[in-house]
mmCIF file of C-alpha atoms in Angstrom:
data_model
loop_
_atom_site.group_PDB
_atom_site.id
_atom_site.type_symbol
_atom_site.label_atom_id
_atom_site.label_comp_id
_atom_site.label_asym_id
_atom_site.label_seq_id
_atom_site.Cartn_x
_atom_site.Cartn_y
_atom_site.Cartn_z
ATOM 1 C CA MET E 939 -1.999 -27.752 6.566
ATOM 2 C CA ARG E 940 1.456 -29.289 6.707
ATOM 3 C CA SER E 941 3.078 -29.755 10.085
ATOM 4 C CA LYS E 942 4.854 -26.708 11.446
ATOM 5 C CA ARG E 943 8.488 -26.083 10.526
ATOM 6 C CA MET E 944 8.278 -28.537 7.627
ATOM 7 C CA LYS E 945 9.401 -25.638 5.437
ATOM 8 C CA ASP E 946 11.246 -22.507 6.458
ATOM 9 C CA TYR E 947 10.021 -19.681 4.258
ATOM 10 C CA ALA E 948 6.856 -17.856 3.231
ATOM 11 C CA VAL E 949 5.991 -16.433 -0.181
ATOM 12 C CA VAL E 950 3.888 -13.293 -0.628
ATOM 13 C CA ILE E 951 2.399 -12.530 -4.056
ATOM 14 C CA GLY E 952 1.018 -9.014 -4.370
ATOM 15 C CA GLY E 953 1.524 -5.286 -4.654
ATOM 16 C CA LEU E 954 4.782 -3.358 -4.249
ATOM 17 C CA ASN E 955 4.106 0.367 -3.981
ATOM 18 C CA ILE E 956 5.681 3.678 -3.241
ATOM 19 C CA ASP E 957 3.485 5.240 -0.532
ATOM 20 C CA ILE E 958 3.281 9.038 -0.406
ATOM 21 C CA ALA E 959 1.558 10.063 2.842
ATOM 22 C CA GLY E 960 0.154 13.462 3.713
ATOM 23 C CA LEU E 961 -0.382 13.698 7.491
ATOM 24 C CA SER E 962 -2.570 16.666 8.384
ATOM 25 C CA GLY E 963 -2.185 18.974 11.356
ATOM 26 C CA ALA E 964 -4.885 19.561 13.975
ATOM 27 C CA GLU E 965 -7.561 20.597 11.475
ATOM 28 C CA LEU E 966 -7.995 19.252 7.942
ATOM 29 C CA ARG E 967 -9.778 21.499 5.452
ATOM 30 C CA LEU E 968 -10.825 20.065 2.111
ATOM 31 C CA ARG E 969 -10.010 22.049 -1.056
ATOM 32 C CA ASP E 970 -7.283 23.911 0.819
ATOM 33 C CA SER E 971 -3.586 23.661 1.597
ATOM 34 C CA ASN E 972 -3.136 22.119 5.035
ATOM 35 C CA PRO E 973 -0.119 22.324 7.347
ATOM 36 C CA GLY E 974 1.277 18.904 8.165
ATOM 37 C CA SER E 975 3.985 16.531 7.022
ATOM 38 C CA VAL E 976 4.639 14.511 3.855
ATOM 39 C CA ARG E 977 6.486 11.219 3.969
ATOM 40 C CA ILE E 978 7.540 8.675 1.361
ATOM 41 C CA SER E 979 7.776 5.001 2.246
ATOM 42 C CA ILE E 980 7.539 1.617 0.583
ATOM 43 C CA GLY E 981 4.066 0.084 0.683
ATOM 44 C CA GLY E 982 1.613 -2.150 -1.116
ATOM 45 C CA VAL E 983 -0.458 -4.747 0.731
ATOM 46 C CA GLY E 984 1.737 -7.643 -0.403
ATOM 47 C CA GLN E 985 4.958 -5.803 0.415
ATOM 48 C CA ASN E 986 3.585 -4.628 3.775
ATOM 49 C CA ILE E 987 2.721 -8.189 4.764
ATOM 50 C CA ALA E 988 6.122 -9.428 3.542
ATOM 51 C CA ARG E 989 7.966 -6.692 5.435
ATOM 52 C CA ASN E 990 6.078 -7.364 8.656
ATOM 53 C CA LEU E 991 6.671 -11.109 8.290
ATOM 54 C CA ALA E 992 10.406 -10.464 7.891
ATOM 55 C CA MET E 993 10.395 -8.204 10.947
ATOM 56 C CA LEU E 994 8.603 -10.951 12.878
ATOM 57 C CA GLY E 995 11.400 -13.365 12.029
ATOM 58 C CA VAL E 996 9.909 -15.265 9.080
ATOM 59 C CA GLN E 997 12.147 -15.833 6.045
ATOM 60 C CA THR E 998 10.009 -14.182 3.364
ATOM 61 C CA SER E 999 10.144 -13.861 -0.414
ATOM 62 C CA LEU E 1000 8.097 -11.272 -2.279
ATOM 63 C CA ILE E 1001 6.783 -11.990 -5.765
ATOM 64 C CA SER E 1002 5.727 -8.750 -7.420
ATOM 65 C CA VAL E 1003 6.603 -6.318 -10.205
ATOM 66 C CA CYS E 1004 8.057 -2.824 -10.372
ATOM 67 C CA GLY E 1005 9.049 -0.346 -13.040
ATOM 68 C CA ASP E 1006 12.549 0.289 -14.325
ATOM 69 C CA ASP E 1007 12.469 3.735 -12.733
ATOM 70 C CA SER E 1008 13.768 5.562 -9.666
ATOM 71 C CA PHE E 1009 10.761 4.529 -7.570
ATOM 72 C CA GLY E 1010 11.284 0.878 -8.527
ATOM 73 C CA ARG E 1011 14.972 0.968 -7.632
ATOM 74 C CA LEU E 1012 14.163 2.702 -4.352
ATOM 75 C CA ALA E 1013 11.521 0.073 -3.514
ATOM 76 C CA LEU E 1014 13.801 -2.895 -4.230
ATOM 77 C CA ALA E 1015 16.721 -1.464 -2.273
ATOM 78 C CA ASP E 1016 14.513 -0.655 0.695
ATOM 79 C CA CYS E 1017 12.857 -4.097 0.724
ATOM 80 C CA GLU E 1018 16.181 -5.901 0.551
ATOM 81 C CA GLU E 1019 17.526 -3.766 3.389
ATOM 82 C CA ALA E 1020 14.446 -4.773 5.417
ATOM 83 C CA GLY E 1021 15.318 -8.442 4.966
ATOM 84 C CA ILE E 1022 12.812 -9.340 2.237
ATOM 85 C CA ASP E 1023 14.051 -11.650 -0.504
ATOM 86 C CA CYS E 1024 13.326 -9.737 -3.736
ATOM 87 C CA SER E 1025 14.971 -12.194 -6.126
ATOM 88 C CA GLN E 1026 11.519 -13.117 -7.444
ATOM 89 C CA VAL E 1027 10.443 -9.511 -8.181
ATOM 90 C CA THR E 1028 10.227 -8.797 -11.928
ATOM 91 C CA VAL E 1029 11.253 -5.405 -13.332
ATOM 92 C CA ILE E 1030 8.946 -4.326 -16.186
ATOM 93 C CA PRO E 1031 10.703 -1.977 -18.660
ATOM 94 C CA GLY E 1032 8.696 1.063 -19.737
ATOM 95 C CA GLU E 1033 6.163 0.819 -16.885
ATOM 96 C CA ALA E 1034 5.791 3.213 -13.968
ATOM 97 C CA SER E 1035 6.174 1.641 -10.542
ATOM 98 C CA SER E 1036 3.009 1.313 -8.487
ATOM 99 C CA THR E 1037 2.272 4.412 -6.385
ATOM 100 C CA TYR E 1038 -0.230 5.033 -3.565
ATOM 101 C CA LEU E 1039 -0.959 8.612 -2.473
ATOM 102 C CA TYR E 1040 -3.056 9.118 0.663
ATOM 103 C CA ILE E 1041 -4.115 11.770 3.179
ATOM 104 C CA ASN E 1042 -4.650 11.084 6.897
ATOM 105 C CA ASN E 1043 -6.311 13.445 9.368
ATOM 106 C CA ALA E 1044 -4.880 14.375 12.754
ATOM 107 C CA ASN E 1045 -6.397 11.236 14.295
ATOM 108 C CA GLY E 1046 -4.496 9.037 11.865
ATOM 109 C CA ASP E 1047 -7.613 8.034 9.901
ATOM 110 C CA LEU E 1048 -7.661 7.882 6.109
ATOM 111 C CA VAL E 1049 -9.454 10.809 4.443
ATOM 112 C CA THR E 1050 -8.810 10.079 0.778
ATOM 113 C CA ALA E 1051 -6.348 8.278 -1.475
ATOM 114 C CA VAL E 1052 -5.354 7.721 -5.106
ATOM 115 C CA ASN E 1053 -3.658 4.547 -6.289
ATOM 116 C CA ASP E 1054 -1.817 3.980 -9.574
ATOM 117 C CA MET E 1055 -1.335 0.214 -9.611
ATOM 118 C CA HIS E 1056 -1.728 -0.676 -13.290
ATOM 119 C CA ILE E 1057 1.633 -2.420 -13.311
ATOM 120 C CA THR E 1058 0.252 -5.220 -11.102
ATOM 121 C CA GLU E 1059 -1.641 -6.465 -14.182
ATOM 122 C CA HIS E 1060 1.707 -7.923 -15.263
ATOM 123 C CA ILE E 1061 1.495 -10.448 -12.419
ATOM 124 C CA THR E 1062 -0.055 -13.284 -14.420
ATOM 125 C CA GLY E 1063 0.006 -17.052 -14.519
ATOM 126 C CA ALA E 1064 2.593 -16.835 -17.285
ATOM 127 C CA LEU E 1065 4.881 -14.761 -15.057
ATOM 128 C CA LEU E 1066 4.344 -17.055 -12.063
ATOM 129 C CA GLU E 1067 4.655 -20.426 -13.795
ATOM 130 C CA PRO E 1068 8.486 -20.546 -13.907
ATOM 131 C CA LYS E 1069 8.470 -19.710 -10.180
ATOM 132 C CA LEU E 1070 6.000 -22.467 -9.270
ATOM 133 C CA PRO E 1071 8.490 -24.967 -7.777
ATOM 134 C CA PHE E 1072 9.793 -22.210 -5.497
ATOM 135 C CA ILE E 1073 6.259 -21.099 -4.577
ATOM 136 C CA ASN E 1074 5.129 -24.620 -3.748
ATOM 137 C CA GLY E 1075 8.149 -25.135 -1.514
ATOM 138 C CA ALA E 1076 6.892 -22.504 0.938
ATOM 139 C CA SER E 1077 5.265 -23.125 4.317
ATOM 140 C CA MET E 1078 2.596 -20.578 3.414
ATOM 141 C CA VAL E 1079 1.713 -18.606 0.281
ATOM 142 C CA VAL E 1080 -0.018 -15.281 0.785
ATOM 143 C CA LEU E 1081 -1.834 -13.346 -1.920
ATOM 144 C CA ASP E 1082 -3.518 -9.972 -1.880
ATOM 145 C CA ALA E 1083 -6.631 -9.131 -3.858
ATOM 146 C CA ASN E 1084 -4.835 -6.434 -5.843
ATOM 147 C CA LEU E 1085 -4.046 -9.306 -8.199
ATOM 148 C CA GLN E 1086 -6.273 -9.824 -11.217
ATOM 149 C CA GLU E 1087 -9.064 -12.377 -10.804
ATOM 150 C CA GLU E 1088 -7.500 -14.588 -13.507
ATOM 151 C CA THR E 1089 -4.191 -14.579 -11.619
ATOM 152 C CA ILE E 1090 -5.897 -15.449 -8.334
ATOM 153 C CA ALA E 1091 -7.673 -18.343 -10.076
ATOM 154 C CA TRP E 1092 -4.359 -19.554 -11.527
ATOM 155 C CA ILE E 1093 -2.721 -19.463 -8.093
ATOM 156 C CA ALA E 1094 -5.614 -21.385 -6.523
ATOM 157 C CA GLU E 1095 -5.372 -24.048 -9.213
ATOM 158 C CA HIS E 1096 -1.596 -24.492 -9.302
ATOM 159 C CA VAL E 1097 -0.287 -23.712 -5.821
ATOM 160 C CA THR E 1098 -0.175 -26.703 -3.482
ATOM 161 C CA ALA E 1099 1.200 -24.888 -0.417
ATOM 162 C CA PRO E 1100 -1.381 -23.580 2.117
ATOM 163 C CA LEU E 1101 -2.967 -20.371 0.812
ATOM 164 C CA ALA E 1102 -3.769 -17.223 2.781
ATOM 165 C CA ALA E 1103 -5.459 -14.143 1.336
ATOM 166 C CA ASP E 1104 -5.945 -10.502 2.264
ATOM 167 C CA THR E 1105 -9.072 -8.911 0.783
ATOM 168 C CA VAL E 1106 -7.630 -5.332 0.379
ATOM 169 C CA SER E 1107 -11.024 -3.643 -0.238
ATOM 170 C CA VAL E 1108 -14.731 -4.388 -0.713
ATOM 171 C CA ALA E 1109 -14.475 -4.176 -4.500
ATOM 172 C CA LYS E 1110 -11.320 -6.270 -4.772
ATOM 173 C CA ALA E 1111 -12.439 -8.809 -2.163
ATOM 174 C CA GLN E 1112 -14.945 -10.190 -4.626
ATOM 175 C CA ARG E 1113 -12.067 -11.443 -6.783
ATOM 176 C CA LEU E 1114 -11.582 -14.089 -4.089
ATOM 177 C CA ARG E 1115 -15.130 -15.427 -4.215
ATOM 178 C CA PRO E 1116 -14.410 -18.204 -6.779
ATOM 179 C CA VAL E 1117 -11.454 -19.547 -4.756
ATOM 180 C CA LEU E 1118 -12.774 -19.450 -1.182
ATOM 181 C CA SER E 1119 -12.718 -23.235 -0.903
ATOM 182 C CA LYS E 1120 -8.956 -23.177 -1.605
ATOM 183 C CA LEU E 1121 -8.087 -20.784 1.220
ATOM 184 C CA TYR E 1122 -6.576 -21.837 4.521
ATOM 185 C CA ILE E 1123 -6.612 -18.317 6.022
ATOM 186 C CA LEU E 1124 -8.714 -15.290 4.995
ATOM 187 C CA LYS E 1125 -8.606 -11.849 6.633
ATOM 188 C CA PRO E 1126 -11.380 -9.446 5.568
ATOM 189 C CA ASN E 1127 -12.932 -6.589 7.505
ATOM 190 C CA GLU E 1128 -16.554 -6.904 8.598
ATOM 191 C CA LEU E 1129 -18.033 -5.368 5.430
ATOM 192 C CA GLU E 1130 -15.801 -7.401 3.122
ATOM 193 C CA ALA E 1131 -16.774 -10.543 5.034
ATOM 194 C CA ALA E 1132 -20.479 -9.740 4.659
ATOM 195 C CA VAL E 1133 -20.102 -9.101 0.917
ATOM 196 C CA LEU E 1134 -18.182 -12.339 0.365
ATOM 197 C CA ALA E 1135 -20.727 -14.281 2.426
ATOM 198 C CA GLY E 1136 -23.691 -12.764 0.563
ATOM 199 C CA ILE E 1137 -25.109 -11.101 3.691
ATOM 200 C CA THR E 1138 -26.857 -7.725 3.408
ATOM 201 C CA PRO E 1139 -26.422 -5.764 6.665
ATOM 202 C CA ALA E 1140 -29.739 -4.719 8.211
ATOM 203 C CA GLY E 1141 -28.319 -1.352 9.257
ATOM 204 C CA GLY E 1142 -27.089 -0.393 5.785
ATOM 205 C CA GLU E 1143 -24.096 -1.178 3.618
ATOM 206 C CA SER E 1144 -21.532 0.394 5.954
ATOM 207 C CA ASP E 1145 -23.005 -0.814 9.255
ATOM 208 C CA VAL E 1146 -22.276 -4.484 9.930
ATOM 209 C CA SER E 1147 -23.310 -5.683 13.380
ATOM 210 C CA VAL E 1148 -21.255 -8.122 15.430
ATOM 211 C CA GLU E 1149 -23.924 -10.759 14.916
ATOM 212 C CA GLU E 1150 -23.848 -10.223 11.149
ATOM 213 C CA ALA E 1151 -20.041 -10.422 11.119
ATOM 214 C CA GLN E 1152 -20.209 -13.679 13.079
ATOM 215 C CA ALA E 1153 -22.760 -15.083 10.642
ATOM 216 C CA ALA E 1154 -20.614 -13.986 7.688
ATOM 217 C CA ALA E 1155 -17.550 -15.697 9.160
ATOM 218 C CA ARG E 1156 -19.494 -18.923 9.697
ATOM 219 C CA ARG E 1157 -20.750 -18.763 6.136
ATOM 220 C CA LEU E 1158 -17.186 -18.331 4.856
ATOM 221 C CA ASN E 1159 -16.174 -21.398 6.876
ATOM 222 C CA ASP E 1160 -19.068 -23.274 5.253
ATOM 223 C CA LEU E 1161 -17.765 -22.183 1.842
ATOM 224 C CA GLY E 1162 -14.449 -23.845 2.589
ATOM 225 C CA VAL E 1163 -12.212 -21.257 4.275
ATOM 226 C CA ARG E 1164 -10.494 -23.074 7.136
ATOM 227 C CA LYS E 1165 -9.686 -20.036 9.293
ATOM 228 C CA VAL E 1166 -11.392 -16.636 9.017
ATOM 229 C CA PHE E 1167 -10.132 -13.548 10.859
ATOM 230 C CA VAL E 1168 -12.457 -10.540 10.552
ATOM 231 C CA SER E 1169 -11.015 -7.122 11.360
ATOM 232 C CA MET E 1170 -13.613 -5.074 13.251
ATOM 233 C CA GLY E 1171 -11.622 -1.927 13.941
ATOM 234 C CA ALA E 1172 -11.904 -0.700 17.519
ATOM 235 C CA GLN E 1173 -14.070 -3.717 18.376
ATOM 236 C CA GLY E 1174 -11.162 -6.065 17.789
ATOM 237 C CA LEU E 1175 -10.657 -9.169 15.680
ATOM 238 C CA LEU E 1176 -13.290 -11.857 15.154
ATOM 239 C CA TYR E 1177 -11.901 -15.340 14.553
ATOM 240 C CA SER E 1178 -13.851 -18.291 13.206
ATOM 241 C CA SER E 1179 -13.324 -21.914 12.197
ATOM 242 C CA GLU E 1180 -15.395 -25.065 12.423
ATOM 243 C CA LYS E 1181 -14.136 -25.517 15.998
ATOM 244 C CA GLU E 1182 -13.728 -21.973 17.315
ATOM 245 C CA GLN E 1183 -15.378 -18.583 17.158
ATOM 246 C CA GLY E 1184 -14.793 -15.523 19.294
ATOM 247 C CA ILE E 1185 -13.662 -11.895 19.346
ATOM 248 C CA GLU E 1186 -10.286 -10.761 20.602
ATOM 249 C CA PRO E 1187 -10.431 -7.117 21.761
ATOM 250 C CA SER E 1188 -8.237 -4.390 20.310
ATOM 251 C CA LEU E 1189 -5.133 -3.563 22.337
ATOM 252 C CA ALA E 1190 -4.607 -0.135 20.756
ATOM 253 C CA ASP E 1191 -4.503 2.885 23.049
ATOM 254 C CA ALA E 1192 -6.448 5.644 21.259
ATOM 255 C CA SER E 1193 -4.200 8.317 22.783
ATOM 256 C CA GLN E 1194 -1.127 6.702 21.185
ATOM 257 C CA ILE E 1195 -2.498 6.099 17.673
ATOM 258 C CA VAL E 1196 -0.489 7.989 15.051
ATOM 259 C CA SER E 1197 -1.777 6.275 11.891
ATOM 260 C CA THR E 1198 -3.985 3.279 11.137
ATOM 261 C CA ASN E 1199 -2.451 2.821 7.678
ATOM 262 C CA GLY E 1200 -0.840 -0.607 7.430
ATOM 263 C CA ALA E 1201 -2.207 -1.891 10.753
ATOM 264 C CA GLY E 1202 -4.304 -4.537 9.000
ATOM 265 C CA ASP E 1203 -1.286 -5.788 7.046
ATOM 266 C CA CYS E 1204 0.721 -6.017 10.261
ATOM 267 C CA ALA E 1205 -2.118 -7.933 11.930
ATOM 268 C CA MET E 1206 -2.210 -10.333 8.974
ATOM 269 C CA ALA E 1207 1.533 -10.949 9.262
ATOM 270 C CA ALA E 1208 1.172 -11.738 12.965
ATOM 271 C CA ILE E 1209 -1.667 -14.180 12.220
ATOM 272 C CA LEU E 1210 0.560 -15.921 9.674
ATOM 273 C CA LYS E 1211 3.573 -15.976 12.016
ATOM 274 C CA ALA E 1212 1.458 -17.440 14.830
ATOM 275 C CA SER E 1213 -0.060 -20.024 12.485
ATOM 276 C CA LEU E 1214 3.379 -21.117 11.282
ATOM 277 C CA GLU E 1215 4.627 -21.347 14.862
ATOM 278 C CA GLN E 1216 1.585 -23.256 16.133
ATOM 279 C CA GLY E 1217 0.938 -25.571 13.200
ATOM 280 C CA ALA E 1218 -2.462 -26.750 12.001
ATOM 281 C CA ASP E 1219 -3.798 -27.402 15.513
ATOM 282 C CA GLY E 1220 -2.904 -23.986 16.939
ATOM 283 C CA LEU E 1221 -5.606 -22.031 18.733
ATOM 284 C CA MET E 1222 -7.080 -19.192 16.696
ATOM 285 C CA GLN E 1223 -7.746 -17.170 19.839
ATOM 286 C CA GLU E 1224 -4.026 -16.907 20.571
ATOM 287 C CA ALA E 1225 -3.231 -16.005 16.959
ATOM 288 C CA ALA E 1226 -5.924 -13.299 17.124
ATOM 289 C CA ALA E 1227 -4.524 -11.927 20.393
ATOM 290 C CA LEU E 1228 -1.009 -11.757 18.969
ATOM 291 C CA SER E 1229 -2.305 -10.014 15.844
ATOM 292 C CA GLN E 1230 -3.966 -7.353 17.995
ATOM 293 C CA ALA E 1231 -0.708 -6.830 19.882
ATOM 294 C CA ALA E 1232 1.136 -6.388 16.583
ATOM 295 C CA ALA E 1233 -1.492 -3.983 15.235
ATOM 296 C CA ALA E 1234 -1.298 -1.884 18.406
ATOM 297 C CA ILE E 1235 2.475 -1.521 17.953
ATOM 298 C CA ASN E 1236 1.982 -0.653 14.270
ATOM 299 C CA MET E 1237 -0.530 2.127 14.948
ATOM 300 C CA GLN E 1238 2.029 4.022 16.999
ATOM 301 C CA ALA E 1239 4.086 4.612 13.818
ATOM 302 C CA ALA E 1240 3.455 7.231 11.139
ATOM 303 C CA GLU E 1241 4.514 4.885 8.348
ATOM 304 C CA ALA E 1242 2.731 1.725 7.215
ATOM 305 C CA PHE E 1243 5.085 -0.311 9.408
ATOM 306 C CA ALA E 1244 6.659 0.120 12.857
ATOM 307 C CA LYS E 1245 10.440 0.085 12.884
ATOM 308 C CA ASP E 1246 10.495 -1.412 16.392
ATOM 309 C CA LEU E 1247 8.262 -4.352 15.472
ATOM 310 C CA SER E 1248 9.618 -7.792 16.377
ATOM 311 C CA TRP E 1249 8.108 -11.079 17.503
ATOM 312 C CA GLU E 1250 9.578 -10.463 20.971
ATOM 313 C CA ALA E 1251 7.859 -7.048 21.112
ATOM 314 C CA VAL E 1252 4.550 -8.633 20.077
ATOM 315 C CA LEU E 1253 4.864 -11.317 22.755
ATOM 316 C CA ARG E 1254 5.642 -8.669 25.390
ATOM 317 C CA ARG E 1255 2.635 -6.586 24.340
ATOM 318 C CA ARG E 1256 0.426 -9.681 24.458
ATOM 319 C CA GLU E 1257 1.739 -10.715 27.891
ATOM 320 C CA LYS E 1258 1.251 -7.195 29.245
ATOM 321 C CA ALA E 1259 -2.364 -7.172 28.055
ATOM 322 C CA ALA E 1260 -3.004 -10.632 29.516
ATOM 323 C CA ALA E 1261 -1.552 -9.589 32.883
ATOM 324 C CA HIS E 1262 -3.689 -6.435 32.919
ATOM 325 C CA THR E 1263 -6.831 -8.491 32.205
ATOM 326 C CA LYS E 1264 -6.131 -10.743 35.208
ATOM 327 C CA GLU E 1265 -5.793 -7.771 37.597
#
């Protein structure tokens, strides 16, 4: 990776959504009308990462697409107000903007969701090629696996800036398999890591042990990924490189969790911010700890991002946790 501060902006290529969240009351009953609250916010994995990066003090440009509709105009205005450079977002006439509808239970956990993201198919090599000089001028380029496999391959072939990737889901994570050797940073969850590494969990498809997650991370390093950060939910964040491997515990207080939606995107942004601050020789353990501090702040918000997030708040949360551990 290039030395830190050689460039002064990050580029995120990925989804830009309207998120419609249904937050249930104390008891959620399927096939019934449930008391609760409904909120509309701007989402999408790429946009979430870009927004969190901007809130953490990183100059960030989003490359995405939206429709020429009210949702698209709302999304662009909101992103620009949040400090994201949207000059590279392309408006697609006649297409509906990407929309994500989800339901959370009273504990803040996802129950079900529907996504309408067909418009992201317009993010192609042909759309990106005129933007390539700008993309390659970035300190870090981040992509999410909502992109088509052909687009991901094009990015891996043409982008010379360090590449980071978010897996999004088990199914979409596999789009990254052909380009693993091109990735500087990868952040899957434990099941996505196992799938990408070709490891079949002994306890079943949804039960990945810590040992299996560690083996998967090592395998991903062997396949060329420089730094792997594996989200393990309440167990924390596993980090792995050729030189380091460990698990940084979660800093979230279960009694204060409002929603887990977007926490992974916030953690990814903190990993990227820490990596840009530290440079190529920065310790992964510290980046992992800072990401857990950021995720803990995020989970106290109902939306996919916390309005009070800042790099100073993350550092304070990290320092508080470190002081508590020493007591």
